[in-house]
mmJSON file of the N, C-alpha and C atoms, coordinates in Angstrom:
{"data_MODEL":{"atom_site":{
"group_PDB":["ATOM","ATOM","ATOM","ATOM","ATOM","ATOM","ATOM","ATOM","ATOM","ATOM","ATOM","ATOM","ATOM","ATOM","ATOM","ATOM","ATOM","ATOM","ATOM","ATOM","ATOM","ATOM","ATOM","ATOM","ATOM","ATOM","ATOM","ATOM","ATOM","ATOM","ATOM","ATOM","ATOM","ATOM","ATOM","ATOM","ATOM","ATOM","ATOM","ATOM","ATOM","ATOM","ATOM","ATOM","ATOM","ATOM","ATOM","ATOM","ATOM","ATOM","ATOM","ATOM","ATOM","ATOM","ATOM","ATOM","ATOM","ATOM","ATOM","ATOM","ATOM","ATOM","ATOM","ATOM","ATOM","ATOM","ATOM","ATOM","ATOM","ATOM","ATOM","ATOM","ATOM","ATOM","ATOM","ATOM","ATOM","ATOM","ATOM","ATOM","ATOM","ATOM","ATOM","ATOM","ATOM","ATOM","ATOM","ATOM","ATOM","ATOM","ATOM","ATOM","ATOM","ATOM","ATOM","ATOM","ATOM","ATOM","ATOM","ATOM","ATOM","ATOM","ATOM","ATOM","ATOM","ATOM","ATOM","ATOM","ATOM","ATOM","ATOM","ATOM","ATOM","ATOM","ATOM","ATOM","ATOM","ATOM","ATOM","ATOM","ATOM","ATOM","ATOM","ATOM","ATOM","ATOM","ATOM","ATOM","ATOM","ATOM","ATOM","ATOM","ATOM","ATOM","ATOM","ATOM","ATOM","ATOM","ATOM","ATOM","ATOM","ATOM","ATOM","ATOM","ATOM","ATOM","ATOM","ATOM","ATOM","ATOM","ATOM","ATOM","ATOM","ATOM","ATOM","ATOM","ATOM","ATOM","ATOM","ATOM","ATOM","ATOM","ATOM","ATOM","ATOM","ATOM","ATOM","ATOM","ATOM","ATOM","ATOM","ATOM","ATOM","ATOM","ATOM","ATOM","ATOM","ATOM","ATOM","ATOM","ATOM","ATOM","ATOM","ATOM","ATOM","ATOM","ATOM","ATOM","ATOM","ATOM","ATOM","ATOM","ATOM","ATOM","ATOM","ATOM","ATOM","ATOM","ATOM","ATOM","ATOM","ATOM","ATOM","ATOM","ATOM","ATOM","ATOM","ATOM","ATOM","ATOM","ATOM","ATOM","ATOM","ATOM","ATOM","ATOM","ATOM","ATOM","ATOM","ATOM","ATOM","ATOM"],
"id":[1,2,3,4,5,6,7,8,9,10,11,12,13,14,15,16,17,18,19,20,21,22,23,24,25,26,27,28,29,30,31,32,33,34,35,36,37,38,39,40,41,42,43,44,45,46,47,48,49,50,51,52,53,54,55,56,57,58,59,60,61,62,63,64,65,66,67,68,69,70,71,72,73,74,75,76,77,78,79,80,81,82,83,84,85,86,87,88,89,90,91,92,93,94,95,96,97,98,99,100,101,102,103,104,105,106,107,108,109,110,111,112,113,114,115,116,117,118,119,120,121,122,123,124,125,126,127,128,129,130,131,132,133,134,135,136,137,138,139,140,141,142,143,144,145,146,147,148,149,150,151,152,153,154,155,156,157,158,159,160,161,162,163,164,165,166,167,168,169,170,171,172,173,174,175,176,177,178,179,180,181,182,183,184,185,186,187,188,189,190,191,192,193,194,195,196,197,198,199,200,201,202,203,204,205,206,207,208,209,210,211,212,213,214,215,216,217,218,219,220,221,222],
"type_symbol":["N","C","C","N","C","C","N","C","C","N","C","C","N","C","C","N","C","C","N","C","C","N","C","C","N","C","C","N","C","C","N","C","C","N","C","C","N","C","C","N","C","C","N","C","C","N","C","C","N","C","C","N","C","C","N","C","C","N","C","C","N","C","C","N","C","C","N","C","C","N","C","C","N","C","C","N","C","C","N","C","C","N","C","C","N","C","C","N","C","C","N","C","C","N","C","C","N","C","C","N","C","C","N","C","C","N","C","C","N","C","C","N","C","C","N","C","C","N","C","C","N","C","C","N","C","C","N","C","C","N","C","C","N","C","C","N","C","C","N","C","C","N","C","C","N","C","C","N","C","C","N","C","C","N","C","C","N","C","C","N","C","C","N","C","C","N","C","C","N","C","C","N","C","C","N","C","C","N","C","C","N","C","C","N","C","C","N","C","C","N","C","C","N","C","C","N","C","C","N","C","C","N","C","C","N","C","C","N","C","C","N","C","C","N","C","C","N","C","C","N","C","C"],
"label_atom_id":["N","CA","C","N","CA","C","N","CA","C","N","CA","C","N","CA","C","N","CA","C","N","CA","C","N","CA","C","N","CA","C","N","CA","C","N","CA","C","N","CA","C","N","CA","C","N","CA","C","N","CA","C","N","CA","C","N","CA","C","N","CA","C","N","CA","C","N","CA","C","N","CA","C","N","CA","C","N","CA","C","N","CA","C","N","CA","C","N","CA","C","N","CA","C","N","CA","C","N","CA","C","N","CA","C","N","CA","C","N","CA","C","N","CA","C","N","CA","C","N","CA","C","N","CA","C","N","CA","C","N","CA","C","N","CA","C","N","CA","C","N","CA","C","N","CA","C","N","CA","C","N","CA","C","N","CA","C","N","CA","C","N","CA","C","N","CA","C","N","CA","C","N","CA","C","N","CA","C","N","CA","C","N","CA","C","N","CA","C","N","CA","C","N","CA","C","N","CA","C","N","CA","C","N","CA","C","N","CA","C","N","CA","C","N","CA","C","N","CA","C","N","CA","C","N","CA","C","N","CA","C","N","CA","C","N","CA","C","N","CA","C","N","CA","C","N","CA","C","N","CA","C","N","CA","C","N","CA","C"],
"label_alt_id":[null,null,null,null,null,null,null,null,null,null,null,null,null,null,null,null,null,null,null,null,null,null,null,null,null,null,null,null,null,null,null,null,null,null,null,null,null,null,null,null,null,null,null,null,null,null,null,null,null,null,null,null,null,null,null,null,null,null,null,null,null,null,null,null,null,null,null,null,null,null,null,null,null,null,null,null,null,null,null,null,null,null,null,null,null,null,null,null,null,null,null,null,null,null,null,null,null,null,null,null,null,null,null,null,null,null,null,null,null,null,null,null,null,null,null,null,null,null,null,null,null,null,null,null,null,null,null,null,null,null,null,null,null,null,null,null,null,null,null,null,null,null,null,null,null,null,null,null,null,null,null,null,null,null,null,null,null,null,null,null,null,null,null,null,null,null,null,null,null,null,null,null,null,null,null,null,null,null,null,null,null,null,null,null,null,null,null,null,null,null,null,null,null,null,null,null,null,null,null,null,null,null,null,null,null,null,null,null,null,null,null,null,null,null,null,null,null,null,null,null,null,null],
"label_comp_id":["UNK","UNK","UNK","UNK","UNK","UNK","UNK","UNK","UNK","UNK","UNK","UNK","UNK","UNK","UNK","UNK","UNK","UNK","UNK","UNK","UNK","UNK","UNK","UNK","UNK","UNK","UNK","UNK","UNK","UNK","UNK","UNK","UNK","UNK","UNK","UNK","UNK","UNK","UNK","UNK","UNK","UNK","UNK","UNK","UNK","UNK","UNK","UNK","UNK","UNK","UNK","UNK","UNK","UNK","UNK","UNK","UNK","UNK","UNK","UNK","UNK","UNK","UNK","UNK","UNK","UNK","UNK","UNK","UNK","UNK","UNK","UNK","UNK","UNK","UNK","UNK","UNK","UNK","UNK","UNK","UNK","UNK","UNK","UNK","UNK","UNK","UNK","UNK","UNK","UNK","UNK","UNK","UNK","UNK","UNK","UNK","UNK","UNK","UNK","UNK","UNK","UNK","UNK","UNK","UNK","UNK","UNK","UNK","UNK","UNK","UNK","UNK","UNK","UNK","UNK","UNK","UNK","UNK","UNK","UNK","UNK","UNK","UNK","UNK","UNK","UNK","UNK","UNK","UNK","UNK","UNK","UNK","UNK","UNK","UNK","UNK","UNK","UNK","UNK","UNK","UNK","UNK","UNK","UNK","UNK","UNK","UNK","UNK","UNK","UNK","UNK","UNK","UNK","UNK","UNK","UNK","UNK","UNK","UNK","UNK","UNK","UNK","UNK","UNK","UNK","UNK","UNK","UNK","UNK","UNK","UNK","UNK","UNK","UNK","UNK","UNK","UNK","UNK","UNK","UNK","UNK","UNK","UNK","UNK","UNK","UNK","UNK","UNK","UNK","UNK","UNK","UNK","UNK","UNK","UNK","UNK","UNK","UNK","UNK","UNK","UNK","UNK","UNK","UNK","UNK","UNK","UNK","UNK","UNK","UNK","UNK","UNK","UNK","UNK","UNK","UNK","UNK","UNK","UNK","UNK","UNK","UNK"],
"label_asym_id":["A","A","A","A","A","A","A","A","A","A","A","A","A","A","A","A","A","A","A","A","A","A","A","A","A","A","A","A","A","A","A","A","A","A","A","A","A","A","A","A","A","A","A","A","A","A","A","A","A","A","A","A","A","A","A","A","A","A","A","A","A","A","A","A","A","A","A","A","A","A","A","A","A","A","A","A","A","A","A","A","A","A","A","A","A","A","A","A","A","A","A","A","A","A","A","A","A","A","A","A","A","A","A","A","A","A","A","A","A","A","A","A","A","A","A","A","A","A","A","A","A","A","A","A","A","A","A","A","A","A","A","A","A","A","A","A","A","A","A","A","A","A","A","A","A","A","A","A","A","A","A","A","A","A","A","A","A","A","A","A","A","A","A","A","A","A","A","A","A","A","A","A","A","A","A","A","A","A","A","A","A","A","A","A","A","A","A","A","A","A","A","A","A","A","A","A","A","A","A","A","A","A","A","A","A","A","A","A","A","A","A","A","A","A","A","A","A","A","A","A","A","A"],
"label_entity_id":["1","1","1","1","1","1","1","1","1","1","1","1","1","1","1","1","1","1","1","1","1","1","1","1","1","1","1","1","1","1","1","1","1","1","1","1","1","1","1","1","1","1","1","1","1","1","1","1","1","1","1","1","1","1","1","1","1","1","1","1","1","1","1","1","1","1","1","1","1","1","1","1","1","1","1","1","1","1","1","1","1","1","1","1","1","1","1","1","1","1","1","1","1","1","1","1","1","1","1","1","1","1","1","1","1","1","1","1","1","1","1","1","1","1","1","1","1","1","1","1","1","1","1","1","1","1","1","1","1","1","1","1","1","1","1","1","1","1","1","1","1","1","1","1","1","1","1","1","1","1","1","1","1","1","1","1","1","1","1","1","1","1","1","1","1","1","1","1","1","1","1","1","1","1","1","1","1","1","1","1","1","1","1","1","1","1","1","1","1","1","1","1","1","1","1","1","1","1","1","1","1","1","1","1","1","1","1","1","1","1","1","1","1","1","1","1","1","1","1","1","1","1"],
"label_seq_id":[1,1,1,2,2,2,3,3,3,4,4,4,5,5,5,6,6,6,7,7,7,8,8,8,9,9,9,10,10,10,11,11,11,12,12,12,13,13,13,14,14,14,15,15,15,16,16,16,17,17,17,18,18,18,19,19,19,20,20,20,21,21,21,22,22,22,23,23,23,24,24,24,25,25,25,26,26,26,27,27,27,28,28,28,29,29,29,30,30,30,31,31,31,32,32,32,33,33,33,34,34,34,35,35,35,36,36,36,37,37,37,38,38,38,39,39,39,40,40,40,41,41,41,42,42,42,43,43,43,44,44,44,45,45,45,46,46,46,47,47,47,48,48,48,49,49,49,50,50,50,51,51,51,52,52,52,53,53,53,54,54,54,55,55,55,56,56,56,57,57,57,58,58,58,59,59,59,60,60,60,61,61,61,62,62,62,63,63,63,64,64,64,65,65,65,66,66,66,67,67,67,68,68,68,69,69,69,70,70,70,71,71,71,72,72,72,73,73,73,74,74,74],
"pdbx_PDB_ins_code":[null,null,null,null,null,null,null,null,null,null,null,null,null,null,null,null,null,null,null,null,null,null,null,null,null,null,null,null,null,null,null,null,null,null,null,null,null,null,null,null,null,null,null,null,null,null,null,null,null,null,null,null,null,null,null,null,null,null,null,null,null,null,null,null,null,null,null,null,null,null,null,null,null,null,null,null,null,null,null,null,null,null,null,null,null,null,null,null,null,null,null,null,null,null,null,null,null,null,null,null,null,null,null,null,null,null,null,null,null,null,null,null,null,null,null,null,null,null,null,null,null,null,null,null,null,null,null,null,null,null,null,null,null,null,null,null,null,null,null,null,null,null,null,null,null,null,null,null,null,null,null,null,null,null,null,null,null,null,null,null,null,null,null,null,null,null,null,null,null,null,null,null,null,null,null,null,null,null,null,null,null,null,null,null,null,null,null,null,null,null,null,null,null,null,null,null,null,null,null,null,null,null,null,null,null,null,null,null,null,null,null,null,null,null,null,null,null,null,null,null,null,null],
"Cartn_x":[0.819,0.0,0.87,2.007,2.915,3.403,3.617,4.071,2.981,1.722,0.615,0.552,0.802,0.801,1.94,3.104,4.239,3.917,3.294,2.946,1.922,0.937,-0.077,0.553,1.466,2.134,3.015,3.686,4.525,3.671,2.548,1.652,1.092,0.741,0.223,1.29,2.507,3.608,3.866,3.796,3.986,2.894,1.657,0.551,0.718,1.157,1.385,2.479,3.529,4.624,4.136,3.374,2.838,1.927,1.118,0.207,0.976,2.052,2.855,3.439,3.985,4.549,3.469,2.307,1.22,0.752,0.647,0.242,1.257,2.534,3.584,3.519,3.316,3.226,2.035,0.907,-0.285,-0.023,0.648,0.97,1.904,2.908,3.85,3.137,2.263,1.529,0.581,-0.045,-0.93,-0.168,1.03,1.852,2.275,2.594,2.993,1.831,0.644,-0.539,-0.802,-0.674,-0.871,0.156,1.416,2.484,2.238,1.851,1.588,0.364,-0.615,-1.774,-1.373,-0.451,0.039,0.775,1.581,2.305,1.318,0.294,-0.71,-1.442,-1.8,-2.469,-1.588,-0.296,0.638,0.742,0.818,0.926,-0.343,-1.501,-2.755,-2.79,-2.331,-2.325,-1.335,-0.198,0.764,0.195,-0.514,-1.126,-2.165,-2.96,-3.947,-3.259,-2.156,-1.42,-0.846,-0.241,0.329,-0.767,-1.891,-3.011,-3.513,-3.602,-4.037,-3.047,-1.764,-0.748,-0.807,-0.986,-1.07,-2.288,-3.4,-4.603,-4.389,-3.698,-3.433,-2.454,-1.548,-0.621,-1.361,-2.343,-3.129,-3.89,-4.353,-5.095,-4.179,-2.92,-1.971,-1.401,-1.629,-1.057,-1.814,-2.881,-3.665,-3.038,-1.921,-1.221,-0.667,-0.658,-0.152,1.343,1.726,3.131,3.841,5.098,5.813,5.946,5.979,6.117,7.462,7.529,8.8,9.838,10.889,11.966,13.254,14.159,15.469,16.204,16.935,17.728,18.733,19.094,19.967,21.355,21.808,23.155,23.21,22.091,22.116,22.403],
"Cartn_y":[-1.186,0.0,1.259,1.222,2.355,2.711,1.68,1.906,2.609,2.258,2.924,4.405,4.745,6.147,6.917,6.263,6.913,7.203,6.243,6.425,7.543,7.569,8.623,9.986,10.027,11.286,11.753,10.82,11.175,11.712,11.066,11.528,12.911,13.107,14.408,15.494,15.191,16.151,16.468,15.461,15.666,16.563,16.336,17.185,18.627,18.803,20.149,20.855,20.141,20.71,21.124,20.263,20.593,21.811,21.892,23.022,24.332,24.317,25.53,25.979,25.044,25.394,25.912,25.311,25.759,27.162,27.439,28.773,29.829,29.485,30.422,30.656,29.593,29.71,30.564,30.383,31.177,32.659,32.974,34.369,34.958,34.184,34.664,34.898,33.988,34.143,35.335,35.543,36.697,37.999,38.064,39.262,39.476,38.395,38.488,38.959,38.452,38.879,40.362,40.814,42.231,43.094,42.676,43.422,43.498,42.397,42.39,43.244,43.271,44.132,45.596,45.965,47.351,47.67,46.735,46.944,47.095,46.27,46.346,47.685,48.134,49.439,50.553,50.503,51.52,51.472,50.268,50.133,50.631,50.388,50.878,52.399,53.022,54.485,55.042,54.395,54.839,54.666,53.579,53.334,54.404,54.791,55.855,57.172,57.463,58.691,58.695,57.597,57.483,57.573,56.94,56.988,58.413,59.147,60.543,61.378,61.143,61.902,61.574,60.315,59.929,60.549,60.591,61.201,62.687,63.35,64.775,64.983,64.053,64.157,63.936,63.047,62.8,64.044,64.809,66.032,67.036,67.086,68.001,67.453,66.184,65.567,65.954,66.684,67.058,68.214,68.72,69.757,69.162,69.924,69.369,69.062,67.986,67.609,68.464,68.763,69.566,68.801,69.541,68.92,68.216,67.216,66.512,67.476,67.606,68.52,67.718,68.267,67.631,67.897,66.93,67.16,68.296,68.995,70.156,69.824,68.603,68.28,68.087,68.2,68.082,69.394],
"Cartn_z":[0.0,0.0,0.0,0.625,0.671,-0.731,-1.554,-2.925,-3.743,-3.466,-4.165,-3.806,-2.54,-2.11,-2.766,-2.861,-3.517,-4.985,-5.638,-7.041,-7.185,-6.303,-6.351,-6.055,-5.089,-4.761,-5.923,-6.562,-7.72,-8.861,-9.096,-10.162,-9.837,-8.571,-8.146,-8.304,-7.907,-8.036,-9.512,-10.357,-11.791,-12.357,-11.943,-12.398,-11.92,-10.693,-10.175,-10.981,-11.301,-12.08,-13.458,-14.101,-15.421,-15.347,-14.309,-14.139,-14.013,-13.242,-13.058,-14.39,-15.153,-16.472,-17.419,-17.388,-18.262,-17.881,-16.596,-16.155,-16.59,-16.451,-16.872,-18.382,-19.148,-20.602,-21.002,-20.332,-20.633,-20.359,-19.259,-18.948,-20.002,-20.41,-21.43,-22.762,-23.13,-24.381,-24.324,-23.181,-23.014,-23.165,-22.58,-22.711,-24.156,-24.836,-26.239,-27.114,-26.861,-27.623,-27.381,-26.159,-25.843,-26.573,-26.531,-27.202,-28.709,-29.307,-30.744,-31.073,-30.193,-30.389,-30.412,-29.527,-29.512,-30.807,-31.284,-32.543,-33.699,-33.727,-34.794,-34.736,-33.54,-33.403,-33.939,-33.617,-34.099,-35.625,-36.169,-37.619,-38.316,-37.724,-38.307,-38.319,-37.243,-37.205,-38.224,-38.388,-39.396,-40.806,-41.041,-42.342,-42.662,-41.668,-41.88,-42.213,-41.517,-41.772,-43.188,-43.592,-44.938,-45.984,-45.724,-46.666,-46.841,-45.752,-45.818,-46.624,-46.392,-47.126,-48.615,-48.946,-50.358,-51.032,-50.331,-50.899,-51.14,-50.236,-50.433,-51.585,-51.788,-52.919,-54.234,-54.244,-55.446,-55.862,-54.911,-55.224,-55.922,-55.555,-56.174,-57.471,-57.772,-58.967,-60.226,-60.102,-61.268,-62.042,-61.588,-62.326,-63.614,-64.678,-65.936,-65.851,-66.473,-66.504,-67.547,-67.351,-68.339,-69.657,-70.748,-72.061,-72.151,-72.991,-73.157,-73.71,-73.0,-73.405,-73.479,-74.256,-74.33,-73.032,-72.557,-71.348,-71.56,-70.511,-70.646,-71.196,-71.132,-71.607,-73.126,-73.863,-75.334,-75.977],
"occupancy":[1.0,1.0,1.0,1.0,1.0,1.0,1.0,1.0,1.0,1.0,1.0,1.0,1.0,1.0,1.0,1.0,1.0,1.0,1.0,1.0,1.0,1.0,1.0,1.0,1.0,1.0,1.0,1.0,1.0,1.0,1.0,1.0,1.0,1.0,1.0,1.0,1.0,1.0,1.0,1.0,1.0,1.0,1.0,1.0,1.0,1.0,1.0,1.0,1.0,1.0,1.0,1.0,1.0,1.0,1.0,1.0,1.0,1.0,1.0,1.0,1.0,1.0,1.0,1.0,1.0,1.0,1.0,1.0,1.0,1.0,1.0,1.0,1.0,1.0,1.0,1.0,1.0,1.0,1.0,1.0,1.0,1.0,1.0,1.0,1.0,1.0,1.0,1.0,1.0,1.0,1.0,1.0,1.0,1.0,1.0,1.0,1.0,1.0,1.0,1.0,1.0,1.0,1.0,1.0,1.0,1.0,1.0,1.0,1.0,1.0,1.0,1.0,1.0,1.0,1.0,1.0,1.0,1.0,1.0,1.0,1.0,1.0,1.0,1.0,1.0,1.0,1.0,1.0,1.0,1.0,1.0,1.0,1.0,1.0,1.0,1.0,1.0,1.0,1.0,1.0,1.0,1.0,1.0,1.0,1.0,1.0,1.0,1.0,1.0,1.0,1.0,1.0,1.0,1.0,1.0,1.0,1.0,1.0,1.0,1.0,1.0,1.0,1.0,1.0,1.0,1.0,1.0,1.0,1.0,1.0,1.0,1.0,1.0,1.0,1.0,1.0,1.0,1.0,1.0,1.0,1.0,1.0,1.0,1.0,1.0,1.0,1.0,1.0,1.0,1.0,1.0,1.0,1.0,1.0,1.0,1.0,1.0,1.0,1.0,1.0,1.0,1.0,1.0,1.0,1.0,1.0,1.0,1.0,1.0,1.0,1.0,1.0,1.0,1.0,1.0,1.0,1.0,1.0,1.0,1.0,1.0,1.0],
"B_iso_or_equiv":[0.0,0.0,0.0,0.0,0.0,0.0,0.0,0.0,0.0,0.0,0.0,0.0,0.0,0.0,0.0,0.0,0.0,0.0,0.0,0.0,0.0,0.0,0.0,0.0,0.0,0.0,0.0,0.0,0.0,0.0,0.0,0.0,0.0,0.0,0.0,0.0,0.0,0.0,0.0,0.0,0.0,0.0,0.0,0.0,0.0,0.0,0.0,0.0,0.0,0.0,0.0,0.0,0.0,0.0,0.0,0.0,0.0,0.0,0.0,0.0,0.0,0.0,0.0,0.0,0.0,0.0,0.0,0.0,0.0,0.0,0.0,0.0,0.0,0.0,0.0,0.0,0.0,0.0,0.0,0.0,0.0,0.0,0.0,0.0,0.0,0.0,0.0,0.0,0.0,0.0,0.0,0.0,0.0,0.0,0.0,0.0,0.0,0.0,0.0,0.0,0.0,0.0,0.0,0.0,0.0,0.0,0.0,0.0,0.0,0.0,0.0,0.0,0.0,0.0,0.0,0.0,0.0,0.0,0.0,0.0,0.0,0.0,0.0,0.0,0.0,0.0,0.0,0.0,0.0,0.0,0.0,0.0,0.0,0.0,0.0,0.0,0.0,0.0,0.0,0.0,0.0,0.0,0.0,0.0,0.0,0.0,0.0,0.0,0.0,0.0,0.0,0.0,0.0,0.0,0.0,0.0,0.0,0.0,0.0,0.0,0.0,0.0,0.0,0.0,0.0,0.0,0.0,0.0,0.0,0.0,0.0,0.0,0.0,0.0,0.0,0.0,0.0,0.0,0.0,0.0,0.0,0.0,0.0,0.0,0.0,0.0,0.0,0.0,0.0,0.0,0.0,0.0,0.0,0.0,0.0,0.0,0.0,0.0,0.0,0.0,0.0,0.0,0.0,0.0,0.0,0.0,0.0,0.0,0.0,0.0,0.0,0.0,0.0,0.0,0.0,0.0,0.0,0.0,0.0,0.0,0.0,0.0],
"pdbx_formal_charge":[null,null,null,null,null,null,null,null,null,null,null,null,null,null,null,null,null,null,null,null,null,null,null,null,null,null,null,null,null,null,null,null,null,null,null,null,null,null,null,null,null,null,null,null,null,null,null,null,null,null,null,null,null,null,null,null,null,null,null,null,null,null,null,null,null,null,null,null,null,null,null,null,null,null,null,null,null,null,null,null,null,null,null,null,null,null,null,null,null,null,null,null,null,null,null,null,null,null,null,null,null,null,null,null,null,null,null,null,null,null,null,null,null,null,null,null,null,null,null,null,null,null,null,null,null,null,null,null,null,null,null,null,null,null,null,null,null,null,null,null,null,null,null,null,null,null,null,null,null,null,null,null,null,null,null,null,null,null,null,null,null,null,null,null,null,null,null,null,null,null,null,null,null,null,null,null,null,null,null,null,null,null,null,null,null,null,null,null,null,null,null,null,null,null,null,null,null,null,null,null,null,null,null,null,null,null,null,null,null,null,null,null,null,null,null,null,null,null,null,null,null,null],
"auth_seq_id":[1,1,1,2,2,2,3,3,3,4,4,4,5,5,5,6,6,6,7,7,7,8,8,8,9,9,9,10,10,10,11,11,11,12,12,12,13,13,13,14,14,14,15,15,15,16,16,16,17,17,17,18,18,18,19,19,19,20,20,20,21,21,21,22,22,22,23,23,23,24,24,24,25,25,25,26,26,26,27,27,27,28,28,28,29,29,29,30,30,30,31,31,31,32,32,32,33,33,33,34,34,34,35,35,35,36,36,36,37,37,37,38,38,38,39,39,39,40,40,40,41,41,41,42,42,42,43,43,43,44,44,44,45,45,45,46,46,46,47,47,47,48,48,48,49,49,49,50,50,50,51,51,51,52,52,52,53,53,53,54,54,54,55,55,55,56,56,56,57,57,57,58,58,58,59,59,59,60,60,60,61,61,61,62,62,62,63,63,63,64,64,64,65,65,65,66,66,66,67,67,67,68,68,68,69,69,69,70,70,70,71,71,71,72,72,72,73,73,73,74,74,74],
"auth_comp_id":["UNK","UNK","UNK","UNK","UNK","UNK","UNK","UNK","UNK","UNK","UNK","UNK","UNK","UNK","UNK","UNK","UNK","UNK","UNK","UNK","UNK","UNK","UNK","UNK","UNK","UNK","UNK","UNK","UNK","UNK","UNK","UNK","UNK","UNK","UNK","UNK","UNK","UNK","UNK","UNK","UNK","UNK","UNK","UNK","UNK","UNK","UNK","UNK","UNK","UNK","UNK","UNK","UNK","UNK","UNK","UNK","UNK","UNK","UNK","UNK","UNK","UNK","UNK","UNK","UNK","UNK","UNK","UNK","UNK","UNK","UNK","UNK","UNK","UNK","UNK","UNK","UNK","UNK","UNK","UNK","UNK","UNK","UNK","UNK","UNK","UNK","UNK","UNK","UNK","UNK","UNK","UNK","UNK","UNK","UNK","UNK","UNK","UNK","UNK","UNK","UNK","UNK","UNK","UNK","UNK","UNK","UNK","UNK","UNK","UNK","UNK","UNK","UNK","UNK","UNK","UNK","UNK","UNK","UNK","UNK","UNK","UNK","UNK","UNK","UNK","UNK","UNK","UNK","UNK","UNK","UNK","UNK","UNK","UNK","UNK","UNK","UNK","UNK","UNK","UNK","UNK","UNK","UNK","UNK","UNK","UNK","UNK","UNK","UNK","UNK","UNK","UNK","UNK","UNK","UNK","UNK","UNK","UNK","UNK","UNK","UNK","UNK","UNK","UNK","UNK","UNK","UNK","UNK","UNK","UNK","UNK","UNK","UNK","UNK","UNK","UNK","UNK","UNK","UNK","UNK","UNK","UNK","UNK","UNK","UNK","UNK","UNK","UNK","UNK","UNK","UNK","UNK","UNK","UNK","UNK","UNK","UNK","UNK","UNK","UNK","UNK","UNK","UNK","UNK","UNK","UNK","UNK","UNK","UNK","UNK","UNK","UNK","UNK","UNK","UNK","UNK","UNK","UNK","UNK","UNK","UNK","UNK"],
"auth_asym_id":["A","A","A","A","A","A","A","A","A","A","A","A","A","A","A","A","A","A","A","A","A","A","A","A","A","A","A","A","A","A","A","A","A","A","A","A","A","A","A","A","A","A","A","A","A","A","A","A","A","A","A","A","A","A","A","A","A","A","A","A","A","A","A","A","A","A","A","A","A","A","A","A","A","A","A","A","A","A","A","A","A","A","A","A","A","A","A","A","A","A","A","A","A","A","A","A","A","A","A","A","A","A","A","A","A","A","A","A","A","A","A","A","A","A","A","A","A","A","A","A","A","A","A","A","A","A","A","A","A","A","A","A","A","A","A","A","A","A","A","A","A","A","A","A","A","A","A","A","A","A","A","A","A","A","A","A","A","A","A","A","A","A","A","A","A","A","A","A","A","A","A","A","A","A","A","A","A","A","A","A","A","A","A","A","A","A","A","A","A","A","A","A","A","A","A","A","A","A","A","A","A","A","A","A","A","A","A","A","A","A","A","A","A","A","A","A","A","A","A","A","A","A"],
"auth_atom_id":["N","CA","C","N","CA","C","N","CA","C","N","CA","C","N","CA","C","N","CA","C","N","CA","C","N","CA","C","N","CA","C","N","CA","C","N","CA","C","N","CA","C","N","CA","C","N","CA","C","N","CA","C","N","CA","C","N","CA","C","N","CA","C","N","CA","C","N","CA","C","N","CA","C","N","CA","C","N","CA","C","N","CA","C","N","CA","C","N","CA","C","N","CA","C","N","CA","C","N","CA","C","N","CA","C","N","CA","C","N","CA","C","N","CA","C","N","CA","C","N","CA","C","N","CA","C","N","CA","C","N","CA","C","N","CA","C","N","CA","C","N","CA","C","N","CA","C","N","CA","C","N","CA","C","N","CA","C","N","CA","C","N","CA","C","N","CA","C","N","CA","C","N","CA","C","N","CA","C","N","CA","C","N","CA","C","N","CA","C","N","CA","C","N","CA","C","N","CA","C","N","CA","C","N","CA","C","N","CA","C","N","CA","C","N","CA","C","N","CA","C","N","CA","C","N","CA","C","N","CA","C","N","CA","C","N","CA","C","N","CA","C","N","CA","C","N","CA","C","N","CA","C","N","CA","C","N","CA","C"],
"pdbx_PDB_model_num":[1,1,1,1,1,1,1,1,1,1,1,1,1,1,1,1,1,1,1,1,1,1,1,1,1,1,1,1,1,1,1,1,1,1,1,1,1,1,1,1,1,1,1,1,1,1,1,1,1,1,1,1,1,1,1,1,1,1,1,1,1,1,1,1,1,1,1,1,1,1,1,1,1,1,1,1,1,1,1,1,1,1,1,1,1,1,1,1,1,1,1,1,1,1,1,1,1,1,1,1,1,1,1,1,1,1,1,1,1,1,1,1,1,1,1,1,1,1,1,1,1,1,1,1,1,1,1,1,1,1,1,1,1,1,1,1,1,1,1,1,1,1,1,1,1,1,1,1,1,1,1,1,1,1,1,1,1,1,1,1,1,1,1,1,1,1,1,1,1,1,1,1,1,1,1,1,1,1,1,1,1,1,1,1,1,1,1,1,1,1,1,1,1,1,1,1,1,1,1,1,1,1,1,1,1,1,1,1,1,1,1,1,1,1,1,1,1,1,1,1,1,1]
}}}
């Protein structure tokens, strides 16, 4: 019977160890997801800024292009 208790205690200790590692992994993954969310938010704001700048450049692009001229070195 003592051997059965040792086996049960070993199994319990193993389960506790696995639980601790899983909890730590979950916390690390949660922190990583949060960090990546912040990066994505920053990238979205930069994309909106670039998009706005490009749209404003398109409005100014309606100016006529200069006629084809010979380069000055000819």
